[in-house]
PDB file of C-alpha atoms in Angstrom:
ATOM      1  CA  MET P   1     177.737 111.834 159.913  1.00 53.00           C
ATOM      2  CA  THR P   2     177.216 110.796 156.295  1.00 64.00           C
ATOM      3  CA  THR P   3     175.388 113.094 153.940  1.00 79.00           C
ATOM      4  CA  GLU P   4     172.928 111.114 151.858  1.00 91.00           C
ATOM      5  CA  TYR P   5     171.634 112.023 148.431  1.00 96.00           C
ATOM      6  CA  ASP P   6     168.704 110.655 146.461  1.00 95.00           C
ATOM      7  CA  ILE P   7     168.811 109.281 142.926  1.00 95.00           C
ATOM      8  CA  GLY P   8     167.906 112.290 140.783  1.00 91.00           C
ATOM      9  CA  ASP P   9     169.710 114.857 142.961  1.00 94.00           C
ATOM     10  CA  VAL P  10     172.500 116.877 141.395  1.00 96.00           C
ATOM     11  CA  VAL P  11     175.608 116.529 143.561  1.00 96.00           C
ATOM     12  CA  THR P  12     178.513 118.944 143.100  1.00 96.00           C
ATOM     13  CA  LEU P  13     181.838 117.133 143.498  1.00 96.00           C
ATOM     14  CA  ARG P  14     184.679 119.510 144.446  1.00 96.00           C
ATOM     15  CA  ALA P  15     188.450 119.481 144.807  1.00 97.00           C
ATOM     16  CA  THR P  16     190.914 122.135 145.922  1.00 97.00           C
ATOM     17  CA  PHE P  17     194.522 122.336 144.732  1.00 97.00           C
ATOM     18  CA  ARG P  18     197.319 124.364 146.333  1.00 96.00           C
ATOM     19  CA  ASP P  19     200.953 125.108 145.595  1.00 95.00           C
ATOM     20  CA  ALA P  20     203.870 124.262 147.924  1.00 94.00           C
ATOM     21  CA  ALA P  21     203.314 127.527 149.832  1.00 95.00           C
ATOM     22  CA  GLY P  22     199.659 126.675 150.457  1.00 95.00           C
ATOM     23  CA  ALA P  23     198.153 129.207 148.043  1.00 97.00           C
ATOM     24  CA  LEU P  24     195.360 128.152 145.716  1.00 97.00           C
ATOM     25  CA  ALA P  25     196.893 127.078 142.397  1.00 97.00           C
ATOM     26  CA  ASN P  26     195.898 125.109 139.319  1.00 97.00           C
ATOM     27  CA  PRO P  27     197.681 121.878 138.411  1.00 96.00           C
ATOM     28  CA  GLY P  28     198.955 121.432 134.873  1.00 95.00           C
ATOM     29  CA  ALA P  29     195.926 119.210 134.110  1.00 95.00           C
ATOM     30  CA  VAL P  30     193.048 117.712 136.112  1.00 96.00           C
ATOM     31  CA  THR P  31     191.234 114.442 135.498  1.00 96.00           C
ATOM     32  CA  LEU P  32     188.237 113.073 137.328  1.00 97.00           C
ATOM     33  CA  SER P  33     187.160 109.464 137.712  1.00 97.00           C
ATOM     34  CA  VAL P  34     183.815 108.491 139.219  1.00 97.00           C
ATOM     35  CA  ARG P  35     182.984 104.910 140.205  1.00 97.00           C
ATOM     36  CA  LYS P  36     179.365 103.801 140.592  1.00 97.00           C
ATOM     37  CA  PRO P  37     178.209 101.448 143.372  1.00 97.00           C
ATOM     38  CA  ASP P  38     178.215  98.500 140.935  1.00 97.00           C
ATOM     39  CA  GLY P  39     181.936  99.064 140.296  1.00 97.00           C
ATOM     40  CA  THR P  40     181.682 100.575 136.830  1.00 97.00           C
ATOM     41  CA  LEU P  41     183.263 103.898 135.924  1.00 96.00           C
ATOM     42  CA  VAL P  42     181.128 106.757 134.667  1.00 94.00           C
ATOM     43  CA  ALA P  43     181.827 106.926 130.941  1.00 90.00           C
ATOM     44  CA  PRO P  44     182.836 108.919 129.124  1.00 88.00           C
ATOM     45  CA  ALA P  45     185.140 110.249 131.846  1.00 87.00           C
ATOM     46  CA  PRO P  46     183.596 113.354 133.439  1.00 92.00           C
ATOM     47  CA  THR P  47     185.165 116.710 132.643  1.00 93.00           C
ATOM     48  CA  ALA P  48     185.611 118.942 135.680  1.00 95.00           C
ATOM     49  CA  THR P  49     185.261 122.706 135.418  1.00 96.00           C
ATOM     50  CA  ASN P  50     187.599 125.289 136.934  1.00 97.00           C
ATOM     51  CA  PRO P  51     185.414 128.121 138.326  1.00 97.00           C
ATOM     52  CA  SER P  52     188.355 129.799 140.079  1.00 97.00           C
ATOM     53  CA  VAL P  53     192.075 129.277 140.682  1.00 98.00           C
ATOM     54  CA  GLY P  54     192.690 126.025 142.530  1.00 97.00           C
ATOM     55  CA  MET P  55     189.009 125.052 142.606  1.00 97.00           C
ATOM     56  CA  TRP P  56     187.608 122.244 140.412  1.00 97.00           C
ATOM     57  CA  GLU P  57     184.087 120.839 140.341  1.00 97.00           C
ATOM     58  CA  TYR P  58     181.695 118.551 138.527  1.00 97.00           C
ATOM     59  CA  ALA P  59     177.882 118.238 138.704  1.00 97.00           C
ATOM     60  CA  LEU P  60     177.023 114.545 139.101  1.00 97.00           C
ATOM     61  CA  SER P  61     173.513 113.132 138.604  1.00 95.00           C
ATOM     62  CA  PRO P  62     173.718 109.708 140.300  1.00 96.00           C
ATOM     63  CA  ASP P  63     171.578 106.952 138.807  1.00 95.00           C
ATOM     64  CA  GLN P  64     172.302 104.082 141.244  1.00 96.00           C
ATOM     65  CA  SER P  65     171.870 103.694 144.981  1.00 96.00           C
ATOM     66  CA  GLY P  66     174.866 102.857 147.166  1.00 97.00           C
ATOM     67  CA  TRP P  67     178.374 104.199 147.738  1.00 97.00           C
ATOM     68  CA  TRP P  68     179.921 106.285 144.940  1.00 97.00           C
ATOM     69  CA  THR P  69     183.635 107.147 144.939  1.00 96.00           C
ATOM     70  CA  TYR P  70     185.406 109.854 143.006  1.00 97.00           C
ATOM     71  CA  ARG P  71     188.976 111.052 142.542  1.00 97.00           C
ATOM     72  CA  PHE P  72     190.310 114.318 141.169  1.00 97.00           C
ATOM     73  CA  THR P  73     193.931 113.941 140.012  1.00 97.00           C
ATOM     74  CA  GLY P  74     196.093 116.943 139.209  1.00 96.00           C
ATOM     75  CA  THR P  75     199.300 116.439 137.229  1.00 96.00           C
ATOM     76  CA  GLY P  76     202.264 118.614 136.280  1.00 94.00           C
ATOM     77  CA  ALA P  77     202.810 121.736 138.351  1.00 91.00           C
ATOM     78  CA  ASN P  78     200.968 121.593 141.705  1.00 93.00           C
ATOM     79  CA  ALA P  79     200.231 117.876 141.278  1.00 94.00           C
ATOM     80  CA  ALA P  80     197.965 116.352 143.915  1.00 95.00           C
ATOM     81  CA  ALA P  81     194.963 114.069 144.245  1.00 96.00           C
ATOM     82  CA  GLU P  82     191.761 114.231 146.237  1.00 94.00           C
ATOM     83  CA  GLU P  83     189.401 111.302 146.734  1.00 95.00           C
ATOM     84  CA  ALA P  84     186.050 111.023 148.509  1.00 95.00           C
ATOM     85  CA  ARG P  85     182.845 109.052 148.520  1.00 95.00           C
ATOM     86  CA  LEU P  86     179.144 109.738 148.913  1.00 96.00           C
ATOM     87  CA  PHE P  87     176.048 107.688 149.589  1.00 97.00           C
ATOM     88  CA  VAL P  88     173.047 107.706 147.243  1.00 97.00           C
ATOM     89  CA  ARG P  89     169.707 106.153 148.172  1.00 95.00           C
ATOM     90  CA  THR P  90     166.561 105.322 146.253  1.00 91.00           C
ATOM     91  CA  PRO P  91     163.859 107.862 147.173  1.00 82.00           C
ATOM     92  CA  ARG P  92     161.086 106.437 149.351  1.00 80.00           C
ATOM     93  CA  ALA P  93     158.195 108.084 147.534  1.00 69.00           C
TER      94      ALA P  93
END
């Protein structure tokens, strides 16, 4: 099942990072890239927040309908990447 969002919704993008033992841990640095349905990247690059150890998030306000993709990339200690996509539709009314 695909969760759909409407243009104008605020969508919280999230990523979780863990160390080699599986415990929540922060990477040395985290970047986020968000690609719109028309293929362009959200610019300037979004800055994710770190509300707790190992947890990163960003509040996205999509302005185009279609499939959006995003990727959190952690570098340095506890490096990892997490990628996902979401569908945004134009509201009917």
